[in-house]
Coordinates of C-alpha atoms in Angstrom, one line a residue:
X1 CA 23.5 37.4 13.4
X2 CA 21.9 34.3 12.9
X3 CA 24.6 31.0 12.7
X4 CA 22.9 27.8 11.6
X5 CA 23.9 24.9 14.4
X6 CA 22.9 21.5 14.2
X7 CA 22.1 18.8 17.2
X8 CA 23.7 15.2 16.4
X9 CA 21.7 13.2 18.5
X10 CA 19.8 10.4 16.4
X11 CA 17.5 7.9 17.3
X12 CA 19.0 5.0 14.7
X13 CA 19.9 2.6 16.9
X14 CA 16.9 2.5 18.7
X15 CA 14.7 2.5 15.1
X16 CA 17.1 -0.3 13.5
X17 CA 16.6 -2.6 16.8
X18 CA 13.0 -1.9 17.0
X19 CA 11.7 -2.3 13.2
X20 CA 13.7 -5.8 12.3
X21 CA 12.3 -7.1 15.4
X22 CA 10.8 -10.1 14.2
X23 CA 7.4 -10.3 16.1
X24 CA 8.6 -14.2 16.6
X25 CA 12.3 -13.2 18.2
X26 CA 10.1 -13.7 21.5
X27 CA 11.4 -16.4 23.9
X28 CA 8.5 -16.4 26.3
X29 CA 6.2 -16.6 23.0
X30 CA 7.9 -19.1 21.5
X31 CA 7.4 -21.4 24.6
X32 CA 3.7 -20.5 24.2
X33 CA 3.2 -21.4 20.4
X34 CA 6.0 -24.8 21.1
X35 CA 3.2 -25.7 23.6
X36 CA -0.1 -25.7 21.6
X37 CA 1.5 -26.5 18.1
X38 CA 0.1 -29.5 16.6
X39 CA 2.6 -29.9 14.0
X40 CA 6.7 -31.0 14.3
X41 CA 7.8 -28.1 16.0
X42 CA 11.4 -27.3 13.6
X43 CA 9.6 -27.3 10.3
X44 CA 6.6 -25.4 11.9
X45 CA 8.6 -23.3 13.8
X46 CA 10.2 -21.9 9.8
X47 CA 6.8 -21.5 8.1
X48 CA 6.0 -19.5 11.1
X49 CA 9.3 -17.6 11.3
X50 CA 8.8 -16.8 7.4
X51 CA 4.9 -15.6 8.0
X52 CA 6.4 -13.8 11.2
X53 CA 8.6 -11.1 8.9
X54 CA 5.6 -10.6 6.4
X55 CA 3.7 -9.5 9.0
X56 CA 6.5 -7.7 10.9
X57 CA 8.0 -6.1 7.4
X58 CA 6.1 -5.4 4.6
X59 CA 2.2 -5.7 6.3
X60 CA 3.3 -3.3 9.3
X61 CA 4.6 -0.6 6.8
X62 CA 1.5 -0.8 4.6
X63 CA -0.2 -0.6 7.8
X64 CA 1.6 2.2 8.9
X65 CA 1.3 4.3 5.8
X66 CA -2.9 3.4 6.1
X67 CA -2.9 4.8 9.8
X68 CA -2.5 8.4 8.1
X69 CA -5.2 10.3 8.6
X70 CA -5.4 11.2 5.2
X71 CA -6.0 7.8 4.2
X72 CA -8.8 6.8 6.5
X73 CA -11.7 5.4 4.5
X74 CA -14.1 7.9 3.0
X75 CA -17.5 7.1 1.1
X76 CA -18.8 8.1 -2.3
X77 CA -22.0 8.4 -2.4
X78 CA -22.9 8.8 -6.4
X79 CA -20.9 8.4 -9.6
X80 CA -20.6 11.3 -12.3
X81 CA -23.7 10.1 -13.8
X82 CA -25.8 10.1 -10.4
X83 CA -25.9 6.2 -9.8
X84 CA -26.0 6.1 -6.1
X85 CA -22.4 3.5 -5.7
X86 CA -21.5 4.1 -2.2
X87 CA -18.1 3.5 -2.8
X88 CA -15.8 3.2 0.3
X89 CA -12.6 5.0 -0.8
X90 CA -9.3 3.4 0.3
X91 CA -5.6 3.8 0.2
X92 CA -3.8 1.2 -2.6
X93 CA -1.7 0.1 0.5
X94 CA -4.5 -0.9 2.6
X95 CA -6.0 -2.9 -0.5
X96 CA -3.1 -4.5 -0.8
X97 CA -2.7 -5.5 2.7
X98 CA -6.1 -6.6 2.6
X99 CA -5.5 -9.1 -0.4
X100 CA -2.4 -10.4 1.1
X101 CA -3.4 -11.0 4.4
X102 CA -7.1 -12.4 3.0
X103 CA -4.6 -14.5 0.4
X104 CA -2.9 -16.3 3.4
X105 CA -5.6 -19.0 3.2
X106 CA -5.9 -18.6 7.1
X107 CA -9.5 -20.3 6.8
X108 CA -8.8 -22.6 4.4
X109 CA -9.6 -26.6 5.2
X110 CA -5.7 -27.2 4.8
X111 CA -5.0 -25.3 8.2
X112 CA -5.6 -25.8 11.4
X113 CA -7.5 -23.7 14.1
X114 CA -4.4 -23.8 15.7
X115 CA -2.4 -22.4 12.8
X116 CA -5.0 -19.9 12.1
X117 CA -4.8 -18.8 15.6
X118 CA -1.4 -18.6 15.9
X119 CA -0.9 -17.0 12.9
X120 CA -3.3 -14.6 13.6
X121 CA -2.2 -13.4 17.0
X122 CA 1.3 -12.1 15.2
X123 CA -1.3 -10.0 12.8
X124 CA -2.4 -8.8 16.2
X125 CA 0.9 -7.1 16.6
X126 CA -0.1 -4.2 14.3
X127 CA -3.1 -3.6 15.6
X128 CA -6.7 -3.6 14.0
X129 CA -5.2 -2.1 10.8
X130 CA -8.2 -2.3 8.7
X131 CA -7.8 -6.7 8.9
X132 CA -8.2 -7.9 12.5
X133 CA -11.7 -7.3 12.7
X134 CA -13.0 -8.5 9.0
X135 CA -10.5 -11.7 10.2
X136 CA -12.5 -12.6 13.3
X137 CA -15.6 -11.2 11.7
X138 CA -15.3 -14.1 8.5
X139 CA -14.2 -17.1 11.3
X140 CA -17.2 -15.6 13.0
X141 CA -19.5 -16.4 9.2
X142 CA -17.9 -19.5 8.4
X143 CA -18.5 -21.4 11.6
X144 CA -21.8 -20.1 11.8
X145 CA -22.4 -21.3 8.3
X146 CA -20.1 -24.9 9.1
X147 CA -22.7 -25.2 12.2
X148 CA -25.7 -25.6 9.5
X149 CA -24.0 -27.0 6.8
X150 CA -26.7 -29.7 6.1
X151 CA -29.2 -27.2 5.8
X152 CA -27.5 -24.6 3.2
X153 CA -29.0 -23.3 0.1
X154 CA -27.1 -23.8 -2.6
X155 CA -26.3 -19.9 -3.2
X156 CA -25.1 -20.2 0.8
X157 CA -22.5 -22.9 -0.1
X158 CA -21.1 -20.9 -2.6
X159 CA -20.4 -18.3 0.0
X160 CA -19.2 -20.3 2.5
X161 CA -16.4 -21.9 0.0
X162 CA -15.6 -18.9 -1.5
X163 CA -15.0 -17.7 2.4
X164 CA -13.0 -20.6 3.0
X165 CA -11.5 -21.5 0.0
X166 CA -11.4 -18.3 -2.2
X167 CA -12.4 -17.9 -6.1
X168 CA -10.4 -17.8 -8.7
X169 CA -7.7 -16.1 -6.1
X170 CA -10.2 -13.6 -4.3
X171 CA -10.5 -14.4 -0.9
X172 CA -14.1 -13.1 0.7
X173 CA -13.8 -10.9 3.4
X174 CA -17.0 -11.6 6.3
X175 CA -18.7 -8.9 8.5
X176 CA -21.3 -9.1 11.3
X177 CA -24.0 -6.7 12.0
X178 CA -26.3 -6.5 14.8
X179 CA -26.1 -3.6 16.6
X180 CA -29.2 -1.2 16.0
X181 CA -29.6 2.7 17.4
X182 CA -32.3 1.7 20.2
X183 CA -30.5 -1.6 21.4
X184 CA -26.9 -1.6 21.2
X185 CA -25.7 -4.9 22.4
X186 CA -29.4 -5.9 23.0
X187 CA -30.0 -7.8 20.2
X188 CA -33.4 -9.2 21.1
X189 CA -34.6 -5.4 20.8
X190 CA -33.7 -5.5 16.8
X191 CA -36.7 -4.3 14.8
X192 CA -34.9 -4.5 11.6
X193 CA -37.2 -6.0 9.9
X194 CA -37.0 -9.7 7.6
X195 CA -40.1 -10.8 5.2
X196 CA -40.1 -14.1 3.7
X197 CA -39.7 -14.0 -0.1
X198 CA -40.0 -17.8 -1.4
X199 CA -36.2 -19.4 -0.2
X200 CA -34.7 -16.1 1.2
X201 CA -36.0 -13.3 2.8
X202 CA -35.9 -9.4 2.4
X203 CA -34.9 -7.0 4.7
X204 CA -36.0 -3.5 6.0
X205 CA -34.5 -1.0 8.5
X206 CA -31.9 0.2 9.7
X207 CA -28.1 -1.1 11.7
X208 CA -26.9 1.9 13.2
X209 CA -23.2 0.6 13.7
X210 CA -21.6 -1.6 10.9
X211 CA -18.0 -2.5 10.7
X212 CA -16.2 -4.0 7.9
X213 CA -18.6 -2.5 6.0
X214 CA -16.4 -3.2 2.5
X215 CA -17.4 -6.8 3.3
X216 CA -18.5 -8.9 1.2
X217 CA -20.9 -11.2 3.3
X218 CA -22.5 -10.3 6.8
X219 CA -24.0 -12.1 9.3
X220 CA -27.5 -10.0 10.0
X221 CA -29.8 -10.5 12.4
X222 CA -33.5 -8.9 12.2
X223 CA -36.8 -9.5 13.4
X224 CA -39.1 -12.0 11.8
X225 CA -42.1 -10.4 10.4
X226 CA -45.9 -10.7 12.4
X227 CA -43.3 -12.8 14.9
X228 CA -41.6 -12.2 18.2
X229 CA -38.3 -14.5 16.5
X230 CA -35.3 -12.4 15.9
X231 CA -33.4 -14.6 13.2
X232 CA -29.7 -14.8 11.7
X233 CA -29.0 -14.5 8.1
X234 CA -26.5 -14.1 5.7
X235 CA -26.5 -11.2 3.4
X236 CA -24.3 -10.5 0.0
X237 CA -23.2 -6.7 -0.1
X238 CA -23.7 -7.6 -4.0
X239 CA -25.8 -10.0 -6.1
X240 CA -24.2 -12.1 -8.8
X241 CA -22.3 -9.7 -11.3
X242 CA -23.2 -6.6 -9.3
X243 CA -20.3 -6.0 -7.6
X244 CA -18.2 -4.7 -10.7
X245 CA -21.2 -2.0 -11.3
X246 CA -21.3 -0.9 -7.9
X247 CA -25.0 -2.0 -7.5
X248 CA -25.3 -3.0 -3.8
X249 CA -28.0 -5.7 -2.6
X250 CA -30.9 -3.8 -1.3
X251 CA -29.3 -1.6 0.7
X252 CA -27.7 2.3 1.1
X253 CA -24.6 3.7 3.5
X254 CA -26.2 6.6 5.0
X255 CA -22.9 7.3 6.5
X256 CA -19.2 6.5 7.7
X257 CA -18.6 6.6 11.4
X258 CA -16.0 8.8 13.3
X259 CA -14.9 6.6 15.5
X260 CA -12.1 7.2 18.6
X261 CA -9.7 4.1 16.9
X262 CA -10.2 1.8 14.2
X263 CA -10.2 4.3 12.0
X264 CA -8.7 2.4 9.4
X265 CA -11.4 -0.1 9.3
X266 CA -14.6 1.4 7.3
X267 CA -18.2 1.4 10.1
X268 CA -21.1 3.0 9.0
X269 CA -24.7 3.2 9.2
X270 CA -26.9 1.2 7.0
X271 CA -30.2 1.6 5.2
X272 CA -32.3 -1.6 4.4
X273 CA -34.7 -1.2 1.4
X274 CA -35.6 -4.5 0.6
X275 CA -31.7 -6.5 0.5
X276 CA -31.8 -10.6 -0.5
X277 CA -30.6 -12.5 3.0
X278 CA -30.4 -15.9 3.7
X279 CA -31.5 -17.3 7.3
X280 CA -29.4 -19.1 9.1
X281 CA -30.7 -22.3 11.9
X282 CA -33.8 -22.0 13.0
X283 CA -35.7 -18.9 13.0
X284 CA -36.6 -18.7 16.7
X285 CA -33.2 -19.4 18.0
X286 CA -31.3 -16.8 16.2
X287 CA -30.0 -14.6 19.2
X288 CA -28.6 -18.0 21.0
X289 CA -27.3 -18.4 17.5
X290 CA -25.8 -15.1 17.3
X291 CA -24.7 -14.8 20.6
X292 CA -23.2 -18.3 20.8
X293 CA -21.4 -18.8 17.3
X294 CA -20.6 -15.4 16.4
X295 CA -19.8 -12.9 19.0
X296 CA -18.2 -15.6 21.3
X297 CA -15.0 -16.0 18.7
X298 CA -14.9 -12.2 18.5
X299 CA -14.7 -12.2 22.0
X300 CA -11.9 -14.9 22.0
X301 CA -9.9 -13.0 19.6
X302 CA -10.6 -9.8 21.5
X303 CA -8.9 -11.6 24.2
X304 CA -5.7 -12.7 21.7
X305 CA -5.8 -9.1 20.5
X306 CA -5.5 -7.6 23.9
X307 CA -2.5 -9.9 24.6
X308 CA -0.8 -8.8 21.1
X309 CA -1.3 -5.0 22.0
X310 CA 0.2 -5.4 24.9
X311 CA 3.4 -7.9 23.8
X312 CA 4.2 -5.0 21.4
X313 CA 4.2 -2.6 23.8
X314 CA 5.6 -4.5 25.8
X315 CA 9.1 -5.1 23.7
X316 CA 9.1 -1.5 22.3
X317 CA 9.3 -0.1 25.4
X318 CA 11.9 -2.0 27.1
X319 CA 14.2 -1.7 23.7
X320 CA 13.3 2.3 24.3
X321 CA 13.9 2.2 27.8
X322 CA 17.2 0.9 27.3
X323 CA 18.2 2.7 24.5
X324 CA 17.2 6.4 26.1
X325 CA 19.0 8.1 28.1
X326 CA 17.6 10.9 30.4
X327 CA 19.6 12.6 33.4
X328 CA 22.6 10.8 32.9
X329 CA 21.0 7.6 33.4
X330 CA 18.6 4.8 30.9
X331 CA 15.3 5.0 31.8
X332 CA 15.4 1.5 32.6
X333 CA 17.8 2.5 35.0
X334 CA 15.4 4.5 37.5
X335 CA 13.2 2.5 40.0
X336 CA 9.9 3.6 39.3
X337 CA 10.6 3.2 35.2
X338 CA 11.8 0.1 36.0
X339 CA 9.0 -1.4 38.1
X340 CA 6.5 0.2 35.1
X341 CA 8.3 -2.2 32.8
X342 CA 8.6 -5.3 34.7
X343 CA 4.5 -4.9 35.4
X344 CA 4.4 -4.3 31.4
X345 CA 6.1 -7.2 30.6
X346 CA 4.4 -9.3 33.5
X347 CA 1.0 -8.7 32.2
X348 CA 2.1 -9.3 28.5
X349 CA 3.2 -12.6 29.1
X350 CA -0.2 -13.1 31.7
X351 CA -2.4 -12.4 29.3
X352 CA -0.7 -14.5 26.1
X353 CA -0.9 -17.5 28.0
X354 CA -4.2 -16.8 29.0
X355 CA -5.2 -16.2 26.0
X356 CA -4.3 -19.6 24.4
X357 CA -5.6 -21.6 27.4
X358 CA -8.9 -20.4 27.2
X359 CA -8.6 -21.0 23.2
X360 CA -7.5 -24.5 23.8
X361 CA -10.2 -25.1 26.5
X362 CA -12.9 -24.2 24.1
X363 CA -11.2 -25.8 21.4
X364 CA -11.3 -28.9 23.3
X365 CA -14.4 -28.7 25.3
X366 CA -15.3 -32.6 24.6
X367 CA -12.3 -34.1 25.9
X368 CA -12.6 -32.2 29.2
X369 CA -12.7 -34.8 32.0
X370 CA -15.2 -32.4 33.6
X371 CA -19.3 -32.7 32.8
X372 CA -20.0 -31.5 29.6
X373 CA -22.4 -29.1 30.4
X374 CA -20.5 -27.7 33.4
X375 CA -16.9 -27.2 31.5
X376 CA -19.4 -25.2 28.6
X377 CA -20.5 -23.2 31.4
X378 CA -16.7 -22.5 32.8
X379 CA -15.3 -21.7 29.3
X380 CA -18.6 -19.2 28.6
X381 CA -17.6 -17.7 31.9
X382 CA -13.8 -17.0 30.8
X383 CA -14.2 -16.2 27.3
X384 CA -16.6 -13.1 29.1
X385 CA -14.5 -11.8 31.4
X386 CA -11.3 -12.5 30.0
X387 CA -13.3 -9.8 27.4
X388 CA -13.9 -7.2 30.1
X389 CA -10.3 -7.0 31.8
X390 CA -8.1 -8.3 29.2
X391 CA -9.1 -5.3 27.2
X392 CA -9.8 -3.2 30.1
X393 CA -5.8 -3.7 30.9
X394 CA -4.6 -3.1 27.9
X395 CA -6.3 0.7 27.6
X396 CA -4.2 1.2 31.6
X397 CA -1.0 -0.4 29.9
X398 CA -0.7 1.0 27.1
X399 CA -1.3 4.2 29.0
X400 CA 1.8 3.2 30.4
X401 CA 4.1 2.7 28.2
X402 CA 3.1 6.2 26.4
X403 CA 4.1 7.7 29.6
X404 CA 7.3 5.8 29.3
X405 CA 8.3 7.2 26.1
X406 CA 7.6 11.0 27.5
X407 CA 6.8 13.4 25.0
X408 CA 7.7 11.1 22.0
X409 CA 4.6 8.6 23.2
X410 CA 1.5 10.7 22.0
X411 CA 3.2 11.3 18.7
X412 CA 1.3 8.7 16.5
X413 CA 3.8 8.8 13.6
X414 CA 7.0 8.1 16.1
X415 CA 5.6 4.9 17.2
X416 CA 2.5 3.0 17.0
X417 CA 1.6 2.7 20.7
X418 CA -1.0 6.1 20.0
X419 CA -2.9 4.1 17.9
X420 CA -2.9 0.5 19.4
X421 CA -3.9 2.9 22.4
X422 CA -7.0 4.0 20.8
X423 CA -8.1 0.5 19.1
X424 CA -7.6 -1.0 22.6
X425 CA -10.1 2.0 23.6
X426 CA -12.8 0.3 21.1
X427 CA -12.1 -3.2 22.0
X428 CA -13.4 -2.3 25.6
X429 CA -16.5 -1.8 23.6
X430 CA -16.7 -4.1 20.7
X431 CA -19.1 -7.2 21.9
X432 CA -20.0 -5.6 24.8
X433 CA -19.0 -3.3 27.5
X434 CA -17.9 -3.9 30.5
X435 CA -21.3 -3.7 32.9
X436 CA -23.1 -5.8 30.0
X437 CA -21.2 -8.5 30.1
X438 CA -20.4 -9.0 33.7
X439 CA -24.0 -8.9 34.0
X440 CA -24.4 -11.8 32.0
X441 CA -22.5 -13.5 34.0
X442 CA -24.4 -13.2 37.2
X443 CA -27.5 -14.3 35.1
X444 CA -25.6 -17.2 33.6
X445 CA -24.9 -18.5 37.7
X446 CA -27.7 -17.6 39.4
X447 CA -29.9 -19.2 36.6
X448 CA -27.4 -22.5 36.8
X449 CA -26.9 -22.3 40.9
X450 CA -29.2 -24.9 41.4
X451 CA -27.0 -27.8 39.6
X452 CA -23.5 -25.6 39.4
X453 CA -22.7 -24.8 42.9
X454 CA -20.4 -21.7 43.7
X455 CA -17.9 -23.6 45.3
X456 CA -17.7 -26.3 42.0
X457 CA -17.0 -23.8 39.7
X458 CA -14.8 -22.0 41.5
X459 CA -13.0 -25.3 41.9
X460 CA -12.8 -26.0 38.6
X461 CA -11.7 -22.9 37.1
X462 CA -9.2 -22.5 40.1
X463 CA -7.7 -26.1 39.5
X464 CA -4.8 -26.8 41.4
X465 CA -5.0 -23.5 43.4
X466 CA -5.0 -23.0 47.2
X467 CA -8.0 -25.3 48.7
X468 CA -8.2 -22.0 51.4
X469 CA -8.0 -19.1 48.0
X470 CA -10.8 -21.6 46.4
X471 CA -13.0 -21.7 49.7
X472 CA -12.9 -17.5 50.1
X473 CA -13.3 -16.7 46.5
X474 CA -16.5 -19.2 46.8
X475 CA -18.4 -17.6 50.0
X476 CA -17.9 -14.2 48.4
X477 CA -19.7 -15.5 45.4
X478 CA -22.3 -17.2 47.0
X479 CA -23.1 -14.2 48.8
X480 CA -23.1 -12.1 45.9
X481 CA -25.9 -14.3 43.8
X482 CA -27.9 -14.0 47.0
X483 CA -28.6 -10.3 46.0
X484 CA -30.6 -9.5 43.0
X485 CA -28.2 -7.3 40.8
X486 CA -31.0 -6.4 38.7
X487 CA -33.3 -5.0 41.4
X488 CA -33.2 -0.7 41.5
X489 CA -30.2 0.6 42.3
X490 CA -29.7 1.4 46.1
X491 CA -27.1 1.3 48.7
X492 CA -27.0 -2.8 48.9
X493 CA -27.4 -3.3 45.3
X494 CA -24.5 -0.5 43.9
X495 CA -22.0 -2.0 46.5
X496 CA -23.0 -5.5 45.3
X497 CA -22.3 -4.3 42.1
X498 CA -18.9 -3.4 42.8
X499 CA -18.2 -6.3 45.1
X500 CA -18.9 -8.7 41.9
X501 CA -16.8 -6.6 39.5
X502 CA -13.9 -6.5 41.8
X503 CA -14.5 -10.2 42.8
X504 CA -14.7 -11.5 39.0
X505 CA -11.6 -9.0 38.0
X506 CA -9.3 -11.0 41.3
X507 CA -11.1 -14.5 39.9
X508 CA -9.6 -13.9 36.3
X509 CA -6.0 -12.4 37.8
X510 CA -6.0 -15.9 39.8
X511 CA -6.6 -17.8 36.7
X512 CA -4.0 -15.5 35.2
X513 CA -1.6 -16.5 37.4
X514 CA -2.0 -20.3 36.9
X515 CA -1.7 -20.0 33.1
X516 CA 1.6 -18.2 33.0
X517 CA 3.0 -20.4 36.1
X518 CA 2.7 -23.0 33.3
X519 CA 5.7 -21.4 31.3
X520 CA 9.4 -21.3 32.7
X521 CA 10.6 -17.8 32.9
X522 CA 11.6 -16.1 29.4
X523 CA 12.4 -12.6 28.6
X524 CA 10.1 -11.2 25.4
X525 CA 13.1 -9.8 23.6
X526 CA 16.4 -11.9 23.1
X527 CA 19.3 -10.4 24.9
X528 CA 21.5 -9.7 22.4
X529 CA 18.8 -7.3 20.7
X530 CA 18.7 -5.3 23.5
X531 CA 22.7 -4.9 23.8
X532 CA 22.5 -3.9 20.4
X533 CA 20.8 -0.8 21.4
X534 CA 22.8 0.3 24.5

């Protein structure tokens, strides 16, 4: 006989607690954005309280229902009557997301680059969600295009107010494609190639990996034909009138990627046949261009995004960890459990202050008291390999905090921490690896050795540290440019290479440290949220 029984254990309280928690109900955060605001601190502190639980309500269940696989971006290559469209089919909810978050004016001339940043690094919270990359990817445009302003074509202005500004209440959305199958992050090996057509050029070839492909600007660069110049241009996914037919500029999707995370945002592979593009500066300089404008703020906000990740993971699992109770205890009641969260939270709160120092450093490289060229070199230095092992620690913590919710951790629809897992997989990636950039780091000293000493820059990005931790980090760098890191790999040259990944990874930790020792200690979750779950 078979008697129907019923198990009345419920996760509510745990659920309640964890999805009104206002992304801004952060005390160590709030220390962090009271430091760098520029604006009186009560009324700004409201507006961002109020943007806070849009983006922790309504944009994190829209983002929620988009993370089903089911809704993950397809393409449509032809309409009924076999016009090729290439249509990138979306979920309603992630259109609107994308129109409300675009609508935010977060690049508007009315806010601040501290605003947008701040502002920004709540949206971070939800992960990529189909926004965080076309966000960096348009700041990415728009300073590139502010840079050249003087020398814009009329049609270029258009774009870069309608970026800013929006049109008639559309917002544009930016994208940046460089990437091509026989380069990767090797930009000067593009053969993509650009042909001058009277004020623009045309372009012909292939990018291999495009994201934000639904944009509706990019930032291109290609090779200059009969010349050795790899340029950067701007090209419109659609010509005046054209996008309401579906007739894209000069170009076909061959193809969406299947990628590991991100899978909301759309990437594919595109097909150059002849596409209107705008350059950009001068045509010989466009990898410094590139490189230097664009892909350092994606870094940057690769940086602010690894932070976010890691705050969110951060909270949930100490609300679960309180809240669960295994073998008659909480989990934040055995040792081991314990020290796992204290490390979480630790490196949370590390790299969020990071984070905004290095923002503000670049933000106010002018005013440094340091030589111009020298504090440019410093912040270059950190935005790199605050890239590598930012994101390299966020992939190992959020590993961790899966393994604190046991089985419930690698369900993706019981908590998000699955999928920021697996967009913090692709950010290890995204504007290059890990060996590619600490690689350009050894070339960027050992090319400026000779008027940047080891033992100056080490002081300077170590201010205020130990004189003794300044002179040993110092020696071991000086030894390590010594040895060519590009020569054949051997024994000497594979241990050097370790030596200088380890070295840089206990350089940014150090730096790390000084940031956060510039905050008073604060919890990340106020403590009568987490009573409310006991």
């Amino acid at each position: 006989m078979i008697t129907k029984t019923s198990n009345p254990y419920s996760f509510d309280s745990f659920l309640e607690s964890r999805n009104s928690l206002n992304a801004l109900e952060n005390p160590f955060l709030l220390q962090v954005y009271q430091r760098y605001s520029d604006k009186e601190w009560n009324e700004w502190y409201q507006e961002l309280k109020a943007f806070s639980t849009i983006v922790s309500g309504k944009w994190r269940a829209l983002t929620e229902e988009n993370a089903r696989v089911e809704n993950h971006p397809r393409l449509r290559h032809f309409d009924a009557h076999n016009h090729r469209i290439d249509r990138i089919v979306r979920p309603q909810e992630m259109h609107e997301l994308e129109k409300e978050v675009f609508s935010a004016g977060l690049f508007s001339q009315k806010v601040s680059k501290r605003e947008r940043t701040m502002k920004r690094f709540l949206i971070h919270h939800n992960g990529e969600a189909g926004v965080a990359c076309p966000l960096a990817c348009t700041d990415g445009l728009i300073a590139l295009l502010e840079r050249f302003r003087d020398d814009l074509s009329p049609e270029v202005v258009k774009i870069l107010e309608h970026s800013k500004e929006g049109r008639n209440g559309d917002f544009a959305i930016g994208a940046q494609f460089m990437s091509e199958i026989q380069g990767g992050s090797n930009i000067p090996a593009n053969v993509l190639e650009a042909v001058p057509d009277g004020d623009h050029y045309n372009l012909y070839g292939n990018k291999f990996f495009c994201s934000a492909v639904h944009a509706d600007y990019s930032v291109v660069t290609a090779k200059v034909k009969n010349t050795d110049h790899v340029g950067v241009f701007i090209v419109p996914t659609w010509l005046e009138g054209d996008k309401e037919k579906e007739r894209r500029n000069g170009h076909v999707l061959n193809r969406l990627k299947w990628k590991l995370g991100t899978c909301e945002l759309p990437s594919a592979e595109i097909d150059y046949r002849g596409a209107v593009a705008y350059p950009i500066g001068p045509i010989e300089k466009g990898v410094s261009i590139a490189v230097g404008i664009v892909l350092t703020l994606s870094r940057i906000d690769i940086g602010f995004a690894s932070a976010a990740f890691m705050m969110r993971a951060a909270r949930e699992a100490t609300l679960y960890a309180r809240f669960r109770s295994v073998f008659g205890r909480k989990i934040d009641e055995f040792p081991m459990a314990k020290g796992q969260l204290l490390s979480l939270q630790e490196a949370a709160k590390r790299s969020t202050a990071t984070a905004f120092k290095i923002f503000e450093e670049h933000l106010l490289l002018e005013e440094s008291p340091i030589p111009f060229e020298k504090k440019q070199l410093d912040i270059r230095i950190l935005i790199l390999v605050q890239k590598v092992f930012s994101a390299k620690e966020t992939v190992e913590a959020l590993k961790t905090t899966i393994s604190l919710f046991g089985g419930h951790g690698a369900i993706e629809d019981f908590s998000s921490i699955p999928r920021l897992f697996r967009d913090a997989m692709v950010n290890e990636l995204w504007e290059g690896p890990r060996n590619v950039l600490l690689s350009q780091v050894y070339r960027d000293l050992k090319k400026n050795e000779s008027w940047y000493p080891p033992e100056e820059l080490i002081s300077n990005l170590l201010n205020g540290h130990d004189q003794e931790i300044i002179q040993q980090y110092s020696s071991k760098l000086r030894n390590l440019l010594s040895i060519n890191l590009y020569d054949a790999p051997n024994e000497e040259t594979i241990s050097a290479a370790r030596q200088w990944e380890q070295l840089w990874s206990d350089l940014f930790r150090l730096y790390q440290r000084i940031a956060l020792n510039e905050f008073p200690e604060a919890s990340l979750i106020p403590e009568e949220i987490l009573e409310a779950v006991d």
